[in-house]
């Protein structure tokens, strides 16, 4: 068939020659005007070739022919695929394809035909374009655009409900009948779903239940050439059934039992009942209701939106002594269930609930809440307002003790006795506070006399009624001033009053001047205000720059009270327009309260007392130092030098270590030393007066040595030395300086005082008068 079409096109080529070529050939002429004009044209048309020809290459496509009659004519073709895929026989013009063509890759090729003179390559005719079309054959299988498709449909949907659409594409020429026509078929799952020729998948059953099976996986086949058994491809379609609310909730248990203490708060959780709803969470809208049973008004059941559980809560307080157990039936329903898909035959979901109330030690219960009392202010006769009362709700019926917990305002204004009597320790002042509030706690008295740790509270509100016990007071917004040349009747200031007492709606204040002997007058406004005006005019600043005007204000209370208030009015200089130009500054009164003065005096007295104590301590210290300096070396220091000196002696240099004049004075003057405790033992002085002479000193030294030797508690003191004498048996007599203080030398040793602190001791020894006694 294709060959016949090709031959037919070749025979009709002269009739369908290219118009552009005709025009060119008509205008073509030789250079010689005497020659006859010849008509030449291309003799060819479009060429066609089938794709995927299975015969050996090359494949003949067609033939290009020109009307030029020249033995040296040569055919050539140009273009993208010229001389590669397509080639032309240069003498005959036959065109061949040297590759098997695929229409799905390229459906047509555009080439250019030329005829030239092979001798000089000159064109014998203008070039012309032609197209080679590739004919399609049904050589491609329909291919799905994706391997897996997804779709969804509500459960229990009617037959024919659309689910999703699949698409397969055939690469063959759609203009050729049957080449690109795709048909679909469900080859797995066709008992639930079907597919039409457009690829739309729909349901074939109306009883698809998500609770039985939520997903389906079907396989769809796509093929072309209807009625033939050609090649095909397949794709998987996963279909999900979406949930609808078509199931009622069902209790998990036929009965529920809860225990709850009687003191559970209203709205507290007693327990939870659980149901099972096979629908998805967004379609679980369980509602709980009471079916039968007493005391259904005592509880409520609220559904938890997240868990779908029923939460049981008390609507009013529970009392074990009144009702110890509650029993009722509840039902679980879902009002949003779609009744079109409701599965008939299901039983109602009803469960029995039992609530057991347990006894607890409850706090006392007040019989009346809140308590309110009224009392007149400043009434000294009223001491008792009333009482509060509470009882033990338990079977023990214990006694109650009342205690005041909080008060507003804070203070000992209202008291509560142990038995609940509300008392006033002193009259109340409404101007301090118009109401007083206290919190009274009630506690049970246990068998052992102690108070229970559980208590209840009641609010006691005391309202203080007003008595007219405060006089009105003057109020004015600014300091009154008047021009010295003010005209009579000039309003100086508008005054008003305030009263700490309650003012009735018909209450008013009366204003008057304490004296009429002034240049001021008072005019009532009858709106609880009054105007102070100029009476005569023309004030004299030389006589008085400030005027003090007493104003009497009275109320209409019972009894009527009044007060005298002083207005301080300044007389000022003014300009022609009446504007103030100069006013004296008033001396501001600075006052200090009595409490502040007392505090200041206490501080001053404390400071004076502190400095007095410090001064006394300094004087005592100075006196003590003076006494110590007058004594010189005390006895304890002398005694330590006497008994603890542990050096072998250094002759004259020893005088810098201790005061040897003390020993001298003892030996010469016979002064008795007082006994002073040493660091090791109590040292006793030998009895009797000590006179000068070697025998007495030796005896004293021996006594000291014996005491040291016989005292078991005393540490060894082998190096004890007394330098009072060098020894009576010495032929050289004494080499010590102990007796130099009693020398008859006429040398004046006062110059030692100028040698500094290192010679202070010598200056004291040798610079003193011989008759000077050392006092210990």
PDB file of N, CA, C and O in Angstrom, residues 315-367:
ATOM      1  N   UNK A 315     -22.152  17.558  91.175  1.00  0.00           N
ATOM      2  CA  UNK A 315     -22.720  18.881  90.956  1.00  0.00           C
ATOM      3  C   UNK A 315     -23.022  19.589  92.262  1.00  0.00           C
ATOM      4  O   UNK A 315     -23.271  20.805  92.262  1.00  0.00           O
ATOM      5  N   UNK A 316     -23.014  18.856  93.370  1.00  0.00           N
ATOM      6  CA  UNK A 316     -23.243  19.442  94.682  1.00  0.00           C
ATOM      7  C   UNK A 316     -22.480  18.618  95.710  1.00  0.00           C
ATOM      8  O   UNK A 316     -22.056  17.493  95.423  1.00  0.00           O
ATOM      9  N   UNK A 317     -22.281  19.150  96.906  1.00  0.00           N
ATOM     10  CA  UNK A 317     -21.467  18.434  97.889  1.00  0.00           C
ATOM     11  C   UNK A 317     -22.079  17.080  98.257  1.00  0.00           C
ATOM     12  O   UNK A 317     -23.298  16.903  98.287  1.00  0.00           O
ATOM     13  N   UNK A 318     -21.193  16.118  98.538  1.00  0.00           N
ATOM     14  CA  UNK A 318     -21.610  14.786  98.973  1.00  0.00           C
ATOM     15  C   UNK A 318     -21.567  14.723 100.495  1.00  0.00           C
ATOM     16  O   UNK A 318     -20.747  15.386 101.136  1.00  0.00           O
ATOM     17  N   UNK A 319     -22.421  13.890 101.064  1.00  0.00           N
ATOM     18  CA  UNK A 319     -22.493  13.750 102.519  1.00  0.00           C
ATOM     19  C   UNK A 319     -22.650  12.274 102.835  1.00  0.00           C
ATOM     20  O   UNK A 319     -23.686  11.661 102.536  1.00  0.00           O
ATOM     21  N   UNK A 320     -21.607  11.709 103.434  1.00  0.00           N
ATOM     22  CA  UNK A 320     -21.642  10.284 103.773  1.00  0.00           C
ATOM     23  C   UNK A 320     -22.754   9.993 104.772  1.00  0.00           C
ATOM     24  O   UNK A 320     -23.379   8.914 104.727  1.00  0.00           O
ATOM     25  N   UNK A 321     -22.984  10.925 105.685  1.00  0.00           N
ATOM     26  CA  UNK A 321     -23.999  10.689 106.700  1.00  0.00           C
ATOM     27  C   UNK A 321     -25.411  10.656 106.105  1.00  0.00           C
ATOM     28  O   UNK A 321     -26.315  10.064 106.704  1.00  0.00           O
ATOM     29  N   UNK A 322     -25.617  11.264 104.953  1.00  0.00           N
ATOM     30  CA  UNK A 322     -26.931  11.262 104.314  1.00  0.00           C
ATOM     31  C   UNK A 322     -27.048  10.158 103.264  1.00  0.00           C
ATOM     32  O   UNK A 322     -28.007   9.388 103.280  1.00  0.00           O
ATOM     33  N   UNK A 323     -26.125  10.104 102.332  1.00  0.00           N
ATOM     34  CA  UNK A 323     -26.153   9.083 101.282  1.00  0.00           C
ATOM     35  C   UNK A 323     -24.764   8.488 101.183  1.00  0.00           C
ATOM     36  O   UNK A 323     -23.805   9.204 100.892  1.00  0.00           O
ATOM     37  N   UNK A 324     -24.673   7.177 101.410  1.00  0.00           N
ATOM     38  CA  UNK A 324     -23.367   6.510 101.376  1.00  0.00           C
ATOM     39  C   UNK A 324     -23.080   5.850 100.037  1.00  0.00           C
ATOM     40  O   UNK A 324     -21.921   5.483  99.769  1.00  0.00           O
ATOM     41  N   UNK A 325     -24.099   5.697  99.175  1.00  0.00           N
ATOM     42  CA  UNK A 325     -23.869   5.024  97.891  1.00  0.00           C
ATOM     43  C   UNK A 325     -24.873   5.534  96.876  1.00  0.00           C
ATOM     44  O   UNK A 325     -26.053   5.747  97.191  1.00  0.00           O
ATOM     45  N   UNK A 326     -24.373   5.727  95.634  1.00  0.00           N
ATOM     46  CA  UNK A 326     -25.212   6.141  94.518  1.00  0.00           C
ATOM     47  C   UNK A 326     -25.125   5.070  93.436  1.00  0.00           C
ATOM     48  O   UNK A 326     -24.038   4.528  93.159  1.00  0.00           O
ATOM     49  N   UNK A 327     -26.265   4.789  92.797  1.00  0.00           N
ATOM     50  CA  UNK A 327     -26.299   3.796  91.713  1.00  0.00           C
ATOM     51  C   UNK A 327     -27.253   4.299  90.636  1.00  0.00           C
ATOM     52  O   UNK A 327     -28.393   4.681  90.923  1.00  0.00           O
ATOM     53  N   UNK A 328     -26.757   4.312  89.390  1.00  0.00           N
ATOM     54  CA  UNK A 328     -27.588   4.748  88.274  1.00  0.00           C
ATOM     55  C   UNK A 328     -27.022   4.155  86.984  1.00  0.00           C
ATOM     56  O   UNK A 328     -25.885   3.665  86.929  1.00  0.00           O
ATOM     57  N   UNK A 329     -27.850   4.190  85.927  1.00  0.00           N
ATOM     58  CA  UNK A 329     -27.461   3.690  84.605  1.00  0.00           C
ATOM     59  C   UNK A 329     -27.201   4.872  83.686  1.00  0.00           C
ATOM     60  O   UNK A 329     -27.906   5.891  83.742  1.00  0.00           O
ATOM     61  N   UNK A 330     -26.198   4.714  82.842  1.00  0.00           N
ATOM     62  CA  UNK A 330     -25.856   5.756  81.865  1.00  0.00           C
ATOM     63  C   UNK A 330     -25.830   5.131  80.471  1.00  0.00           C
ATOM     64  O   UNK A 330     -25.612   3.921  80.304  1.00  0.00           O
ATOM     65  N   UNK A 331     -26.039   5.973  79.475  1.00  0.00           N
ATOM     66  CA  UNK A 331     -26.032   5.540  78.079  1.00  0.00           C
ATOM     67  C   UNK A 331     -25.052   6.396  77.300  1.00  0.00           C
ATOM     68  O   UNK A 331     -24.954   7.610  77.525  1.00  0.00           O
ATOM     69  N   UNK A 332     -24.324   5.748  76.362  1.00  0.00           N
ATOM     70  CA  UNK A 332     -23.379   6.439  75.484  1.00  0.00           C
ATOM     71  C   UNK A 332     -23.938   6.451  74.075  1.00  0.00           C
ATOM     72  O   UNK A 332     -24.268   5.398  73.516  1.00  0.00           O
ATOM     73  N   UNK A 333     -24.062   7.625  73.493  1.00  0.00           N
ATOM     74  CA  UNK A 333     -24.568   7.782  72.137  1.00  0.00           C
ATOM     75  C   UNK A 333     -23.689   8.752  71.377  1.00  0.00           C
ATOM     76  O   UNK A 333     -22.834   9.434  71.963  1.00  0.00           O
ATOM     77  N   UNK A 334     -23.949   8.814  70.053  1.00  0.00           N
ATOM     78  CA  UNK A 334     -23.235   9.765  69.201  1.00  0.00           C
ATOM     79  C   UNK A 334     -24.266  10.425  68.306  1.00  0.00           C
ATOM     80  O   UNK A 334     -24.753   9.822  67.344  1.00  0.00           O
ATOM     81  N   UNK A 335     -24.633  11.666  68.581  1.00  0.00           N
ATOM     82  CA  UNK A 335     -25.694  12.311  67.785  1.00  0.00           C
ATOM     83  C   UNK A 335     -25.267  12.656  66.370  1.00  0.00           C
ATOM     84  O   UNK A 335     -26.121  13.007  65.552  1.00  0.00           O
ATOM     85  N   UNK A 336     -23.977  12.566  66.067  1.00  0.00           N
ATOM     86  CA  UNK A 336     -23.513  12.946  64.723  1.00  0.00           C
ATOM     87  C   UNK A 336     -23.381  11.755  63.782  1.00  0.00           C
ATOM     88  O   UNK A 336     -22.859  11.903  62.685  1.00  0.00           O
ATOM     89  N   UNK A 337     -23.842  10.574  64.201  1.00  0.00           N
ATOM     90  CA  UNK A 337     -23.748   9.400  63.337  1.00  0.00           C
ATOM     91  C   UNK A 337     -24.650   9.592  62.115  1.00  0.00           C
ATOM     92  O   UNK A 337     -25.798  10.040  62.227  1.00  0.00           O
ATOM     93  N   UNK A 338     -24.116   9.249  60.928  1.00  0.00           N
ATOM     94  CA  UNK A 338     -24.881   9.346  59.689  1.00  0.00           C
ATOM     95  C   UNK A 338     -25.820   8.150  59.620  1.00  0.00           C
ATOM     96  O   UNK A 338     -25.392   7.005  59.410  1.00  0.00           O
ATOM     97  N   UNK A 339     -27.071   8.428  59.806  1.00  0.00           N
ATOM     98  CA  UNK A 339     -28.051   7.340  59.871  1.00  0.00           C
ATOM     99  C   UNK A 339     -28.234   6.639  58.531  1.00  0.00           C
ATOM    100  O   UNK A 339     -28.788   5.540  58.482  1.00  0.00           O
ATOM    101  N   UNK A 340     -27.785   7.241  57.441  1.00  0.00           N
ATOM    102  CA  UNK A 340     -27.902   6.556  56.147  1.00  0.00           C
ATOM    103  C   UNK A 340     -27.064   5.293  56.092  1.00  0.00           C
ATOM    104  O   UNK A 340     -27.379   4.345  55.384  1.00  0.00           O
ATOM    105  N   UNK A 341     -25.968   5.331  56.854  1.00  0.00           N
ATOM    106  CA  UNK A 341     -25.075   4.170  56.837  1.00  0.00           C
ATOM    107  C   UNK A 341     -25.085   3.432  58.166  1.00  0.00           C
ATOM    108  O   UNK A 341     -24.213   2.610  58.436  1.00  0.00           O
ATOM    109  N   UNK A 342     -26.033   3.758  59.020  1.00  0.00           N
ATOM    110  CA  UNK A 342     -26.082   3.114  60.331  1.00  0.00           C
ATOM    111  C   UNK A 342     -26.413   1.641  60.169  1.00  0.00           C
ATOM    112  O   UNK A 342     -27.327   1.266  59.420  1.00  0.00           O
ATOM    113  N   UNK A 343     -25.671   0.841  60.894  1.00  0.00           N
ATOM    114  CA  UNK A 343     -25.860  -0.617  60.828  1.00  0.00           C
ATOM    115  C   UNK A 343     -26.950  -0.991  61.820  1.00  0.00           C
ATOM    116  O   UNK A 343     -26.768  -0.911  63.031  1.00  0.00           O
ATOM    117  N   UNK A 344     -28.064  -1.359  61.324  1.00  0.00           N
ATOM    118  CA  UNK A 344     -29.198  -1.690  62.183  1.00  0.00           C
ATOM    119  C   UNK A 344     -28.948  -3.005  62.908  1.00  0.00           C
ATOM    120  O   UNK A 344     -28.119  -3.830  62.503  1.00  0.00           O
ATOM    121  N   UNK A 345     -29.684  -3.178  63.999  1.00  0.00           N
ATOM    122  CA  UNK A 345     -29.563  -4.420  64.760  1.00  0.00           C
ATOM    123  C   UNK A 345     -28.657  -4.303  65.953  1.00  0.00           C
ATOM    124  O   UNK A 345     -28.590  -5.215  66.785  1.00  0.00           O
ATOM    125  N   UNK A 346     -27.924  -3.193  66.090  1.00  0.00           N
ATOM    126  CA  UNK A 346     -27.024  -3.013  67.227  1.00  0.00           C
ATOM    127  C   UNK A 346     -27.798  -2.661  68.494  1.00  0.00           C
ATOM    128  O   UNK A 346     -28.776  -1.937  68.452  1.00  0.00           O
ATOM    129  N   UNK A 347     -27.343  -3.182  69.642  1.00  0.00           N
ATOM    130  CA  UNK A 347     -28.018  -2.917  70.904  1.00  0.00           C
ATOM    131  C   UNK A 347     -27.564  -1.565  71.464  1.00  0.00           C
ATOM    132  O   UNK A 347     -26.513  -1.041  71.109  1.00  0.00           O
ATOM    133  N   UNK A 348     -28.376  -1.002  72.370  1.00  0.00           N
ATOM    134  CA  UNK A 348     -28.019   0.245  73.016  1.00  0.00           C
ATOM    135  C   UNK A 348     -26.846   0.005  73.960  1.00  0.00           C
ATOM    136  O   UNK A 348     -26.732  -1.044  74.590  1.00  0.00           O
ATOM    137  N   UNK A 349     -25.973   1.021  74.057  1.00  0.00           N
ATOM    138  CA  UNK A 349     -24.795   0.906  74.934  1.00  0.00           C
ATOM    139  C   UNK A 349     -25.145   1.528  76.265  1.00  0.00           C
ATOM    140  O   UNK A 349     -25.143   2.753  76.410  1.00  0.00           O
ATOM    141  N   UNK A 350     -25.481   0.687  77.264  1.00  0.00           N
ATOM    142  CA  UNK A 350     -25.872   1.132  78.592  1.00  0.00           C
ATOM    143  C   UNK A 350     -24.986   0.441  79.615  1.00  0.00           C
ATOM    144  O   UNK A 350     -24.687  -0.754  79.489  1.00  0.00           O
ATOM    145  N   UNK A 351     -24.548   1.182  80.615  1.00  0.00           N
ATOM    146  CA  UNK A 351     -23.701   0.627  81.665  1.00  0.00           C
ATOM    147  C   UNK A 351     -24.194   1.145  83.010  1.00  0.00           C
ATOM    148  O   UNK A 351     -24.743   2.247  83.114  1.00  0.00           O
ATOM    149  N   UNK A 352     -23.943   0.349  84.063  1.00  0.00           N
ATOM    150  CA  UNK A 352     -24.347   0.702  85.417  1.00  0.00           C
ATOM    151  C   UNK A 352     -23.163   1.295  86.164  1.00  0.00           C
ATOM    152  O   UNK A 352     -22.062   0.752  86.138  1.00  0.00           O
ATOM    153  N   UNK A 353     -23.406   2.418  86.838  1.00  0.00           N
ATOM    154  CA  UNK A 353     -22.365   3.106  87.589  1.00  0.00           C
ATOM    155  C   UNK A 353     -22.737   3.069  89.064  1.00  0.00           C
ATOM    156  O   UNK A 353     -23.874   3.416  89.441  1.00  0.00           O
ATOM    157  N   UNK A 354     -21.764   2.648  89.903  1.00  0.00           N
ATOM    158  CA  UNK A 354     -21.934   2.641  91.346  1.00  0.00           C
ATOM    159  C   UNK A 354     -20.857   3.524  91.951  1.00  0.00           C
ATOM    160  O   UNK A 354     -19.662   3.327  91.696  1.00  0.00           O
ATOM    161  N   UNK A 355     -21.289   4.493  92.763  1.00  0.00           N
ATOM    162  CA  UNK A 355     -20.362   5.413  93.415  1.00  0.00           C
ATOM    163  C   UNK A 355     -20.507   5.217  94.917  1.00  0.00           C
ATOM    164  O   UNK A 355     -21.578   5.459  95.484  1.00  0.00           O
ATOM    165  N   UNK A 356     -19.428   4.781  95.553  1.00  0.00           N
ATOM    166  CA  UNK A 356     -19.407   4.562  96.993  1.00  0.00           C
ATOM    167  C   UNK A 356     -18.739   5.752  97.662  1.00  0.00           C
ATOM    168  O   UNK A 356     -17.597   6.100  97.353  1.00  0.00           O
ATOM    169  N   UNK A 357     -19.450   6.394  98.580  1.00  0.00           N
ATOM    170  CA  UNK A 357     -18.954   7.572  99.294  1.00  0.00           C
ATOM    171  C   UNK A 357     -18.324   7.098 100.594  1.00  0.00           C
ATOM    172  O   UNK A 357     -18.948   6.376 101.381  1.00  0.00           O
ATOM    173  N   UNK A 358     -17.065   7.492 100.826  1.00  0.00           N
ATOM    174  CA  UNK A 358     -16.347   7.116 102.043  1.00  0.00           C
ATOM    175  C   UNK A 358     -16.377   8.269 103.034  1.00  0.00           C
ATOM    176  O   UNK A 358     -16.386   9.442 102.650  1.00  0.00           O
ATOM    177  N   UNK A 359     -16.376   7.905 104.308  1.00  0.00           N
ATOM    178  CA  UNK A 359     -16.475   8.894 105.373  1.00  0.00           C
ATOM    179  C   UNK A 359     -15.105   9.517 105.638  1.00  0.00           C
ATOM    180  O   UNK A 359     -14.085   8.825 105.641  1.00  0.00           O
ATOM    181  N   UNK A 360     -15.072  10.818 105.878  1.00  0.00           N
ATOM    182  CA  UNK A 360     -13.849  11.530 106.245  1.00  0.00           C
ATOM    183  C   UNK A 360     -14.199  12.464 107.398  1.00  0.00           C
ATOM    184  O   UNK A 360     -15.368  12.792 107.640  1.00  0.00           O
ATOM    185  N   UNK A 361     -13.168  12.841 108.122  1.00  0.00           N
ATOM    186  CA  UNK A 361     -13.334  13.780 109.233  1.00  0.00           C
ATOM    187  C   UNK A 361     -13.503  15.171 108.637  1.00  0.00           C
ATOM    188  O   UNK A 361     -12.530  15.818 108.251  1.00  0.00           O
ATOM    189  N   UNK A 362     -14.719  15.631 108.606  1.00  0.00           N
ATOM    190  CA  UNK A 362     -15.002  16.911 107.965  1.00  0.00           C
ATOM    191  C   UNK A 362     -14.829  18.054 108.950  1.00  0.00           C
ATOM    192  O   UNK A 362     -15.018  17.890 110.156  1.00  0.00           O
ATOM    193  N   UNK A 363     -14.482  19.208 108.450  1.00  0.00           N
ATOM    194  CA  UNK A 363     -14.387  20.383 109.332  1.00  0.00           C
ATOM    195  C   UNK A 363     -15.773  20.839 109.747  1.00  0.00           C
ATOM    196  O   UNK A 363     -16.787  20.438 109.159  1.00  0.00           O
ATOM    197  N   UNK A 364     -15.851  21.689 110.757  1.00  0.00           N
ATOM    198  CA  UNK A 364     -17.161  22.191 111.183  1.00  0.00           C
ATOM    199  C   UNK A 364     -17.871  22.946 110.059  1.00  0.00           C
ATOM    200  O   UNK A 364     -17.244  23.485 109.143  1.00  0.00           O
ATOM    201  N   UNK A 365     -19.180  22.987 110.176  1.00  0.00           N
ATOM    202  CA  UNK A 365     -20.012  23.644 109.167  1.00  0.00           C
ATOM    203  C   UNK A 365     -20.727  24.813 109.834  1.00  0.00           C
ATOM    204  O   UNK A 365     -21.417  24.644 110.849  1.00  0.00           O
ATOM    205  N   UNK A 366     -20.564  26.019 109.281  1.00  0.00           N
ATOM    206  CA  UNK A 366     -21.250  27.190 109.794  1.00  0.00           C
ATOM    207  C   UNK A 366     -22.712  27.157 109.366  1.00  0.00           C
ATOM    208  O   UNK A 366     -23.049  26.745 108.241  1.00  0.00           O
ATOM    209  N   UNK A 367     -23.572  27.594 110.249  1.00  0.00           N
ATOM    210  CA  UNK A 367     -25.009  27.547 109.973  1.00  0.00           C
ATOM    211  C   UNK A 367     -25.471  28.707 109.110  1.00  0.00           C
ATOM    212  O   UNK A 367     -26.540  28.641 108.509  1.00  0.00           O
TER     213      UNK A 367
END
